[in-house]
Amino acid sequence: MAAKEDLYSKILPRRLRQNRPGSVKCGSNLDVLLSMGFPRPRALKALVSTGGRSVQAACDWLFSHVDDPFLDDPLPREFVLYLRPSGPLQNQLSHFWQQSRVTCGKNKAHNIFPHITLCQFFMCADHQVETLCETLQATVQQWRGRFPSPLPLELYTSSNFIGLFVEDQVADILKQFAADFATEAARKAEVHIEPHKKQLHVTLAYNFPTDHLPSLEKLAKGIEVKLGCDWLAVLFSRDIRFANHETLRVMYPYIPQNDDELELVPGDFVFMSPVDQNSTSEGWVYGTSLSTGLSGLLPENYISLADESDTWVFHGSHSFFSCGPSDKTSKEKGMFDGLLDSRRPDSTSTGDTPMLSLICHPMQQVLRISGSHSRQPKRSLFVCRHGERMDVVFGKHWLSLCSDSKGRYVRSNLNMPPSLPMWGGQRDYDMDAPITVFGSTQARLVGEALLESNTGIDFVYCSPSLRCIQTAQNILKGLQQDGKLKVRVEPGLFEWTKWVSGSSLPAWMPPTELAAAHFSVDTTYRPLIPVSKLTVSESYENYMSRSYQVTKDILSDCKNTGNNVLIVAHASSLEACTRQLQGRSPQSAKDFIQVVRKIPYLGFCSCEEQGDTGVWQLVDPPILPLTHGPNHTFDWRETLLQE
């Protein structure tokens, strides 16, 4: 049998393929798996965990879960039955989902796609899932011609809830359908289902700050509830073990440095329980991988908060109005096949989204409020995150990978820069990592895009972190302004000091040493907030106040001498330097962290002054977003010479 590493190597690329249409019926697939020698309980678990898509998907799941300690656990999955709209109404709801998230950030409703809940979560044994799916299909067929059309919906709002409620008489009809399904499922599949007894509704928003109500209510009133719609009965399942866990998406690859750490692959999901975090160190969390079932510690800044339904498995979709041989259209198959992932029902694409595109797009979705190219802005503030970091790509022990026996710098990978400034014990690289070659390329691309869009930069301000200074230098190279425009190093733009490991701040290179190392910095610039004023482990309130104050002072100093200011700093800076500038109050620290996690390398936002009012507003950036895919380490000996 092939080595375990060989089996693992076959798993992840398959998640990047276009999914082929499949059937939730798994009888013949089960026979094939049994003939291959898989035990019946494992084969059934694999088919149910992949939505019965195909034998190949089930095999991939089994191989990737070979070390899963719960592989032979007989615990069944939890299922739920929803009504999902399609057609014009679904498009309206998807638009609301997107705009509400952009305008007000994520609320609890965003965890699940637009739906009407027909029953509570219920358990179904793996060997009964096929019968359960057939029962749903048969019940829907019996109800064709009896399902109310159109479905009357009425908007309801309160201080922390907005939804579309089904009229009571019609809701009773829907509840009868759910009751019929529950009765048949109990008889045929031996499951206990409780139909939803509360008022039936589509939740639009809930558990949001009170000050978001006017904006959300305005968006909700724009939904045309009388638009045509085909309602689908859809069946999903989730792993009951993680029902009360947070769902996290892996953003960056991570190779474990210790036995208790978890390997991370971009695009995977991790389940995290707050109960398990009591004994973890700061900056680390304990979680379980969806793709392998393994648990361990992982760096907190390598993950971002995902939606709860991202890891659910789709088992069937049946229309109450369509009577074709298959209830699922090809579009729906592509959208719902197996794991929801990026193919959630509110997605506009039926294919797979490249893994790292999910890193870059939220920069627009979270920070872009409105935009207009109809006039040239009087003054613009651009805030940009630094490029790809060496310690993120090559791990926290990256220094050992590029040092020879005499302590000299040695480039051991093409993505490592040919040389580093002040190498030889004089630089605090552990605390102040440089950017990679690709990080420099990212920055030059942004500079070239600014040049191509005829966007002039009058002033560049930069965090004292080396990665930010290198990024600013390469942006200026792309702009063809390297050596012509000097970077002003401003310590007040450094990130939240709570995130600094250790008891002291990094030992940054002073401007004179940076200039000696051929960086185009302004050695005459006097910082608005000197390094001596920064404190370790500052409060969130102090960080937000510091960022707001230094941004205001920068804009004030540049007011009469230039229109466009570029700040090159950290992911947190895109939020911290612009939010209060718009007259908006800071978010909670928890919400702030979730926003920051979604901002990629070279994430770029644009803020425009509204006349002479002193009020600023986020607008469309003058350049396109930057999206790229992962490129893992390749060792030809291990890969090509392996027996």
XYZ file of C-alpha atoms in Angstrom:
643
model
C 0.000 0.000 0.000
C 1.248 3.475 -0.750
C 2.674 5.537 2.066
C 0.280 7.724 4.040
C 1.988 10.866 2.751
C 1.315 9.717 -0.794
C -2.347 9.224 0.010
C -2.548 12.651 1.576
C -0.929 14.221 -1.468
C -3.876 13.080 -3.560
C -6.517 14.715 -1.416
C -6.196 18.471 -1.556
C -5.803 19.006 -5.312
C -9.138 17.268 -5.792
C -10.815 19.986 -3.737
C -9.732 22.452 -6.370
C -11.375 20.555 -9.248
C -14.681 21.497 -10.781
C -17.216 19.210 -9.124
C -19.054 16.834 -11.408
C -22.812 16.528 -10.982
C -23.627 13.655 -8.683
C -26.557 12.020 -7.013
C -27.270 11.887 -3.317
C -28.309 8.254 -3.838
C -25.345 6.150 -2.748
C -26.431 2.500 -3.093
C -24.218 1.657 -6.063
C -21.383 3.780 -4.677
C -21.565 1.791 -1.452
C -21.253 -1.479 -3.364
C -18.119 -0.209 -5.094
C -16.531 0.887 -1.813
C -17.329 -2.470 -0.215
C -15.792 -4.279 -3.171
C -12.631 -2.221 -2.633
C -12.330 -3.665 0.860
C -13.527 -0.746 2.975
C -15.524 -1.765 6.083
C -19.233 -1.021 5.692
C -19.456 1.524 8.588
C -16.508 3.511 7.195
C -17.838 3.416 3.639
C -21.244 4.673 4.786
C -19.673 7.408 6.902
C -17.556 8.565 3.953
C -20.541 8.671 1.577
C -22.708 10.589 4.045
C -19.866 12.994 4.892
C -19.434 13.856 1.191
C -23.125 14.014 0.259
C -22.923 10.793 -1.775
C -21.220 12.667 -4.595
C -19.040 9.877 -5.944
C -16.854 6.913 -5.065
C -13.764 9.078 -5.639
C -14.948 11.749 -3.173
C -15.648 9.064 -0.575
C -12.213 7.470 -1.131
C -10.526 10.843 -0.791
C -12.390 11.425 2.471
C -11.381 8.011 3.839
C -7.721 8.465 2.943
C -7.560 11.949 4.468
C -9.258 10.709 7.667
C -7.031 7.643 8.088
C -5.707 9.026 11.430
C -9.028 10.531 12.561
C -9.575 9.218 16.115
C -13.357 9.333 15.522
C -13.313 7.507 12.184
C -15.050 4.453 13.654
C -17.296 6.406 16.033
C -20.938 5.428 15.299
C -22.224 8.905 16.196
C -24.649 9.981 13.426
C -24.730 13.349 11.683
C -27.344 16.031 12.372
C -29.745 16.922 9.556
C -32.021 19.891 8.908
C -34.743 20.653 6.347
C -35.046 24.140 4.882
C -37.098 25.899 2.245
C -34.762 27.838 -0.032
C -35.914 30.437 -2.546
C -34.562 30.495 -6.086
C -35.007 32.820 -9.027
C -35.533 36.602 -8.787
C -36.332 36.627 -5.051
C -33.168 34.687 -4.295
C -31.174 37.271 -6.258
C -32.742 40.047 -4.180
C -31.934 38.246 -0.932
C -28.361 37.578 -2.052
C -27.969 41.280 -2.808
C -29.267 42.133 0.667
C -26.856 39.593 2.198
C -23.914 41.192 0.426
C -24.860 44.821 0.992
C -25.739 44.340 4.665
C -22.382 42.701 5.240
C -20.557 45.503 3.447
C -22.460 48.287 5.195
C -22.699 46.959 8.737
C -20.406 43.972 8.949
C -21.359 40.411 9.717
C -24.320 39.579 11.954
C -25.687 36.198 13.044
C -27.940 35.867 9.988
C -24.904 35.682 7.707
C -23.932 32.322 9.205
C -26.555 30.564 7.055
C -27.880 31.338 3.561
C -31.467 32.753 3.161
C -33.991 30.082 4.138
C -37.172 29.129 5.986
C -36.646 26.514 8.699
C -39.158 23.658 8.439
C -37.875 21.424 11.242
C -35.397 21.283 14.091
C -32.041 19.541 13.677
C -32.435 15.778 13.925
C -30.116 12.768 13.831
C -30.139 10.047 11.209
C -27.972 6.924 11.229
C -25.601 6.649 8.274
C -27.274 3.524 6.887
C -30.660 5.328 6.807
C -29.557 8.498 5.007
C -30.328 7.167 1.539
C -33.864 6.258 2.657
C -34.242 9.704 4.268
C -33.344 11.424 0.980
C -35.776 9.249 -0.960
C -38.498 10.058 1.577
C -38.018 13.784 1.091
C -38.201 13.430 -2.683
C -41.392 11.365 -2.458
C -43.030 13.804 -0.014
C -42.284 16.771 -2.263
C -43.752 14.931 -5.258
C -46.949 14.306 -3.312
C -47.187 18.011 -2.491
C -46.779 19.303 -6.031
C -49.874 21.292 -6.908
C -50.683 21.847 -3.212
C -47.783 24.138 -2.366
C -48.959 27.783 -1.999
C -47.832 30.109 -4.776
C -46.901 32.878 -4.444
C -45.691 32.618 -0.863
C -46.835 35.822 0.922
C -44.035 37.420 2.974
C -44.249 40.442 5.261
C -41.330 42.513 6.563
C -40.926 42.699 10.342
C -38.277 44.673 12.249
C -37.313 45.074 15.895
C -34.305 46.506 17.698
C -32.124 43.460 16.940
C -34.063 41.397 14.383
C -35.239 41.841 10.784
C -37.094 39.158 8.870
C -39.718 38.264 6.272
C -42.599 36.390 7.914
C -44.971 33.973 6.196
C -48.674 34.750 6.694
C -50.166 32.473 9.349
C -52.653 30.591 7.145
C -50.003 29.821 4.545
C -47.487 28.963 7.262
C -49.886 26.288 8.523
C -49.805 24.663 5.074
C -45.991 24.607 5.098
C -46.014 23.132 8.591
C -48.332 20.376 7.340
C -45.787 19.509 4.639
C -43.085 19.312 7.310
C -45.352 17.108 9.434
C -45.991 14.772 6.486
C -42.264 14.466 5.878
C -41.639 13.816 9.582
C -44.278 11.056 9.621
C -42.885 9.323 6.535
C -39.283 9.684 7.709
C -40.152 8.111 11.061
C -41.844 5.193 9.305
C -39.240 4.551 6.611
C -35.929 5.858 7.998
C -36.610 5.433 11.735
C -35.784 9.049 12.588
C -37.549 11.416 14.964
C -38.219 14.841 13.417
C -39.883 17.787 15.139
C -41.474 20.223 12.656
C -40.818 23.892 13.351
C -43.597 25.198 15.619
C -42.697 28.884 15.709
C -43.665 31.475 13.107
C -42.098 30.630 9.760
C -39.832 33.322 8.376
C -36.718 34.222 6.416
C -34.230 35.805 8.794
C -32.545 38.830 7.216
C -30.507 40.094 10.174
C -30.277 39.541 13.906
C -28.007 40.101 16.883
C -26.621 43.326 15.418
C -25.730 46.643 17.126
C -28.758 48.896 17.590
C -27.163 51.724 15.607
C -27.120 49.453 12.514
C -30.907 49.136 12.495
C -31.668 52.164 10.233
C -29.203 51.016 7.540
C -30.341 47.395 7.649
C -34.006 48.344 7.648
C -33.494 50.578 4.618
C -31.828 47.720 2.740
C -34.570 45.279 3.788
C -37.310 47.575 2.495
C -35.649 47.411 -0.911
C -36.409 43.672 -1.216
C -39.308 43.082 -3.602
C -41.021 40.212 -1.794
C -43.620 39.727 -4.537
C -41.027 38.725 -7.132
C -41.388 35.316 -8.757
C -39.812 32.447 -6.860
C -39.465 28.681 -6.996
C -39.184 27.251 -3.489
C -36.935 24.239 -2.984
C -36.929 21.739 -0.132
C -33.244 21.286 0.725
C -31.625 18.812 3.113
C -28.282 19.478 4.837
C -26.222 17.795 7.516
C -23.472 18.776 9.918
C -21.077 16.975 12.261
C -22.873 16.918 15.605
C -19.569 17.072 17.513
C -18.958 20.616 16.294
C -22.487 22.020 16.515
C -21.485 24.569 19.181
C -18.028 25.358 17.821
C -16.812 28.368 15.884
C -16.059 27.616 12.229
C -12.730 28.992 11.004
C -11.269 29.075 7.515
C -7.554 28.394 7.008
C -5.950 31.315 5.198
C -2.268 30.388 5.107
C -0.280 27.113 5.050
C 1.408 26.049 8.277
C 3.799 23.144 8.843
C 3.741 21.908 12.475
C 6.885 22.681 14.448
C 5.878 20.466 17.398
C 3.924 17.245 17.879
C 0.904 18.988 19.402
C 0.435 21.385 16.454
C -1.982 21.020 13.557
C -0.975 21.210 9.901
C -2.876 23.906 8.017
C -3.755 23.906 4.334
C -5.453 26.959 2.760
C -9.134 26.316 2.090
C -9.559 23.802 4.918
C -11.828 24.560 7.868
C -11.079 24.261 11.578
C -13.622 23.819 14.371
C -12.775 25.674 17.558
C -14.513 25.493 20.942
C -14.014 28.341 23.448
C -13.904 25.692 26.196
C -10.703 24.239 24.722
C -8.852 27.564 24.733
C -8.264 27.897 28.475
C -4.829 26.288 28.407
C -3.551 27.703 25.098
C -0.828 30.330 24.826
C -1.563 33.820 23.553
C -1.762 33.875 19.764
C -2.605 30.166 19.537
C -5.889 28.269 19.427
C -6.817 24.600 19.700
C -9.008 23.197 16.947
C -9.973 20.228 14.796
C -9.456 20.050 11.016
C -12.482 19.323 8.835
C -10.405 17.638 6.125
C -8.489 15.239 8.414
C -10.379 15.065 11.724
C -7.097 15.693 13.569
C -6.829 18.181 16.442
C -4.002 20.387 17.637
C -2.684 23.876 18.247
C -2.497 26.402 15.420
C -1.444 30.068 15.080
C -4.439 32.364 15.454
C -3.401 34.742 12.672
C -3.462 31.927 10.082
C -7.247 31.572 10.228
C -10.324 33.736 9.779
C -13.902 33.392 10.946
C -16.078 31.497 8.458
C -19.833 31.059 8.213
C -21.390 28.174 10.125
C -22.935 26.616 7.021
C -19.640 26.619 5.081
C -18.901 23.101 6.342
C -22.399 21.659 5.980
C -23.003 18.819 3.545
C -25.787 19.015 0.949
C -27.963 15.909 0.487
C -30.771 16.928 -1.837
C -32.858 19.736 -3.359
C -36.409 19.263 -4.677
C -38.673 21.792 -6.363
C -42.387 22.031 -5.564
C -43.136 23.313 -9.062
C -40.738 21.478 -11.407
C -41.706 17.933 -12.394
C -38.658 16.963 -14.475
C -36.865 13.644 -14.089
C -34.383 15.260 -11.733
C -35.332 17.848 -9.176
C -31.928 19.417 -9.292
C -30.908 21.565 -12.190
C -27.306 21.383 -13.295
C -26.733 24.803 -11.777
C -28.010 23.681 -8.410
C -25.904 20.523 -8.517
C -22.779 22.550 -9.044
C -23.796 24.956 -6.339
C -24.723 22.460 -3.656
C -22.597 19.404 -4.405
C -21.204 18.039 -1.150
C -19.539 20.611 1.093
C -21.003 24.078 0.728
C -17.660 25.896 1.007
C -17.592 28.755 -1.514
C -20.644 27.340 -3.334
C -23.185 28.566 -0.812
C -26.707 29.145 -2.101
C -26.093 32.869 -2.237
C -23.112 32.407 -4.525
C -23.281 33.724 -8.044
C -20.857 31.147 -9.371
C -21.435 27.456 -9.785
C -17.774 26.546 -9.918
C -15.073 26.391 -7.302
C -13.509 29.642 -6.178
C -9.685 29.576 -6.081
C -8.699 29.189 -2.466
C -6.810 32.433 -1.937
C -9.322 34.570 -3.814
C -11.293 34.285 -0.585
C -8.479 36.146 1.115
C -8.519 39.118 -1.202
C -12.152 39.806 -1.970
C -13.248 40.518 1.621
C -11.056 43.609 1.508
C -13.685 45.089 -0.797
C -16.647 43.483 0.912
C -15.743 44.625 4.409
C -14.307 48.056 3.780
C -15.880 49.371 0.586
C -18.958 51.395 1.409
C -19.626 53.386 -1.703
C -17.796 54.680 -4.703
C -17.951 57.009 -7.648
C -15.623 57.788 -10.509
C -17.789 60.630 -11.731
C -15.453 63.301 -10.395
C -11.833 63.679 -9.359
C -11.606 63.647 -5.551
C -10.174 66.740 -3.988
C -8.148 64.794 -1.438
C -7.622 61.053 -1.123
C -6.146 58.852 1.557
C -4.927 55.395 0.494
C -4.143 52.781 3.135
C -2.293 49.623 2.133
C -1.132 46.523 3.978
C 2.457 45.308 3.605
C 3.505 42.404 1.357
C 4.031 38.707 2.060
C 6.124 38.049 5.191
C 9.116 35.724 5.405
C 8.087 34.299 8.796
C 4.587 33.460 7.550
C 5.813 31.654 4.432
C 8.812 29.836 5.916
C 7.677 29.488 9.538
C 8.794 31.029 12.785
C 12.229 29.372 12.478
C 12.881 30.834 9.022
C 16.176 32.365 10.147
C 17.718 28.912 10.516
C 16.826 28.163 6.879
C 18.930 30.984 5.507
C 21.993 30.968 7.759
C 25.141 28.959 7.124
C 27.444 27.513 9.790
C 29.193 30.862 10.123
C 25.979 32.821 10.542
C 26.093 34.311 7.054
C 22.894 34.880 5.102
C 22.278 32.163 2.504
C 19.318 32.197 0.154
C 17.800 28.687 0.275
C 14.615 29.387 -1.677
C 13.810 31.561 -4.692
C 11.198 33.393 -2.616
C 13.874 34.562 -0.191
C 15.485 37.904 -1.061
C 19.072 37.779 -2.412
C 20.251 39.794 0.580
C 18.940 41.432 3.740
C 19.997 44.795 5.206
C 22.195 44.825 8.299
C 22.530 41.018 8.437
C 24.836 39.590 11.066
C 23.269 39.934 14.488
C 22.593 43.645 14.146
C 18.952 43.261 13.122
C 16.018 42.090 15.212
C 14.639 39.851 12.463
C 12.817 37.601 14.940
C 10.598 40.536 15.890
C 10.733 42.449 12.605
C 10.569 40.051 9.662
C 11.204 41.261 6.080
C 9.047 40.523 3.052
C 9.639 37.777 0.515
C 10.554 38.205 -3.137
C 6.903 37.662 -3.940
C 6.005 40.313 -1.371
C 8.188 42.754 -3.317
C 6.482 41.691 -6.549
C 3.063 42.249 -4.983
C 4.064 45.758 -3.979
C 5.474 46.641 -7.412
C 2.242 45.403 -9.028
C 0.271 47.799 -6.855
C 2.619 50.652 -7.740
C 2.355 49.862 -11.457
C -1.450 49.763 -11.175
C -1.467 53.194 -9.504
C 0.744 54.519 -12.301
C -1.493 53.001 -14.958
C -4.594 54.556 -13.365
C -2.907 57.980 -13.374
C -3.134 58.137 -9.593
C -0.476 60.459 -8.239
C 0.931 60.095 -4.734
C 2.133 63.229 -2.990
C 3.174 61.814 0.380
C 4.027 58.331 1.660
C 3.836 57.534 5.361
C 4.935 54.183 6.678
C 4.973 52.033 9.816
C 8.527 51.504 11.178
C 8.265 47.738 10.541
C 10.805 46.609 7.946
C 8.116 44.735 5.971
C 6.147 47.979 5.604
C 9.183 50.036 4.562
C 10.170 47.422 1.970
C 6.600 47.384 0.658
C 6.499 51.178 0.376
C 9.836 51.175 -1.459
C 8.576 48.651 -4.008
C 5.288 50.505 -4.517
C 7.351 53.587 -5.335
C 9.408 51.512 -7.796
C 6.204 50.491 -9.562
C 5.122 54.128 -9.568
C 8.510 55.110 -11.011
C 8.973 57.400 -8.004
C 11.756 55.480 -6.261
C 14.370 58.014 -5.138
C 12.087 60.913 -6.084
C 9.525 60.563 -3.292
C 10.799 60.011 0.248
C 9.008 57.730 2.727
C 8.170 59.257 6.089
C 8.620 56.606 8.796
C 5.894 57.151 11.406
C 5.969 54.936 14.546
C 2.389 55.986 15.309
C 1.279 53.774 12.392
C 2.578 50.569 13.989
C -0.014 47.847 14.590
C -1.786 47.107 17.865
C 1.077 46.461 20.290
C -0.951 43.797 22.087
C -0.089 41.539 19.131
C 3.664 41.894 19.718
C 5.135 38.783 21.321
C 7.477 39.311 24.247
C 7.821 42.168 26.673
C 9.358 44.765 24.359
C 8.761 46.323 20.963
C 10.902 45.373 17.936
C 14.248 47.141 17.559
C 13.431 48.944 14.325
C 16.131 50.389 12.091
C 16.244 54.188 12.497
C 15.796 56.317 9.331
C 19.520 57.056 9.083
C 20.363 53.331 8.933
C 17.529 52.729 6.484
C 18.921 55.444 4.221
C 22.381 53.895 4.506
C 20.825 50.585 3.407
C 19.532 52.373 0.273
C 15.921 52.846 1.365
C 14.320 56.040 0.100
C 13.328 57.496 3.486
C 13.052 61.069 4.693
C 15.749 61.398 7.370
C 14.570 64.922 8.278
C 11.027 63.849 9.157
C 10.065 64.234 12.822
C 7.506 61.590 13.877
C 4.114 62.687 15.126
C 4.232 59.872 17.682
C 7.826 58.878 18.533
C 8.784 55.310 19.422
C 9.176 56.327 23.062
C 5.423 57.013 23.245
C 4.467 53.454 22.212
C 3.750 50.969 24.992
C 3.618 47.184 24.911
C 0.178 45.559 25.304
C -1.754 48.780 24.864
C -5.535 48.583 25.153
C -7.734 48.328 22.080
C -9.165 51.763 22.839
C -5.676 53.286 22.977
C -4.690 51.673 19.689
C -7.786 52.943 17.888
C -7.329 56.407 19.381
C -3.640 56.451 18.403
C -4.365 55.371 14.832
C -7.141 57.924 14.420
C -5.067 60.744 15.874
C -1.971 60.060 13.787
C -4.070 59.788 10.615
C -5.773 63.120 11.329
C -2.416 64.760 12.012
C -0.940 63.350 8.798
C -3.854 64.699 6.745
C -3.635 68.047 8.495
C 0.099 68.380 7.833
C -0.401 67.553 4.135
C -3.559 69.604 3.587
C -2.110 72.561 1.732
C 0.777 70.824 -0.006
C -0.722 67.745 -1.693
C -3.921 65.892 -2.458
C -3.082 62.203 -2.224
C -1.546 60.515 0.820
C -0.483 56.861 0.918
C -0.124 55.015 4.227
C 1.690 51.675 4.115
C 1.205 49.799 7.349
C -0.614 46.706 8.632
C -3.868 44.833 8.027
C -5.360 46.490 11.091
C -4.497 49.935 9.695
C -7.094 49.709 6.916
C -9.782 49.689 9.584
C -8.112 51.671 12.373
C -6.990 54.590 10.182
C -10.290 55.040 8.300
C -13.239 54.091 10.504
C -13.364 57.097 12.827
C -12.302 59.343 9.963
C -15.750 58.615 8.494
C -17.487 59.570 11.735
C -18.141 55.920 12.639
C -17.545 54.568 16.138
C -14.944 51.834 16.643
C -16.247 48.278 16.590
C -15.786 45.939 19.515
C -12.314 44.407 19.741
C -13.720 41.008 18.775
C -15.421 42.339 15.620
C -12.325 44.373 14.789
C -10.147 41.251 14.862
C -12.531 39.434 12.523
C -12.333 42.309 10.021
C -8.542 42.405 10.200
C -8.269 38.673 9.510
C -9.977 39.183 6.158
C -7.499 41.741 4.850
C -4.838 40.182 2.567
C -1.318 41.215 1.732
C -1.422 44.497 -0.191
C -5.074 44.903 0.793
C -5.825 48.433 -0.404
C -8.583 50.898 0.480
C -9.342 54.453 -0.567
C -10.885 57.219 1.517
C -12.066 60.484 -0.045
C -12.719 63.846 1.585
C -16.226 65.165 0.978
C -15.612 68.752 -0.102
C -14.215 70.931 2.687
C -16.432 69.404 5.364
C -13.671 67.384 6.991
C -15.811 64.284 6.537
C -14.226 61.326 4.736
C -15.862 58.364 3.046
C -14.599 55.009 1.777
C -14.845 54.759 -2.010
C -13.763 52.390 -4.761
C -9.947 52.172 -4.909
C -8.380 53.359 -8.188
C -6.803 49.919 -8.707
C -8.074 46.354 -8.998
C -7.748 43.881 -6.099
C -4.805 41.485 -6.085
C -5.650 37.756 -5.964
C -3.216 34.859 -6.237
C -3.039 31.171 -5.381
C -0.898 29.151 -2.977
C 2.442 27.681 -4.001
C 3.674 25.153 -1.451
C 7.259 24.033 -0.943
C 8.365 21.431 -3.509
C 11.101 18.916 -2.717
C 11.783 16.918 -5.865
C 13.660 14.218 -3.954
C 10.808 13.476 -1.562
C 8.217 13.672 -4.326
C 9.867 12.097 -7.369
C 12.243 9.588 -5.781
C 9.719 8.177 -3.336
C 9.147 4.452 -3.727
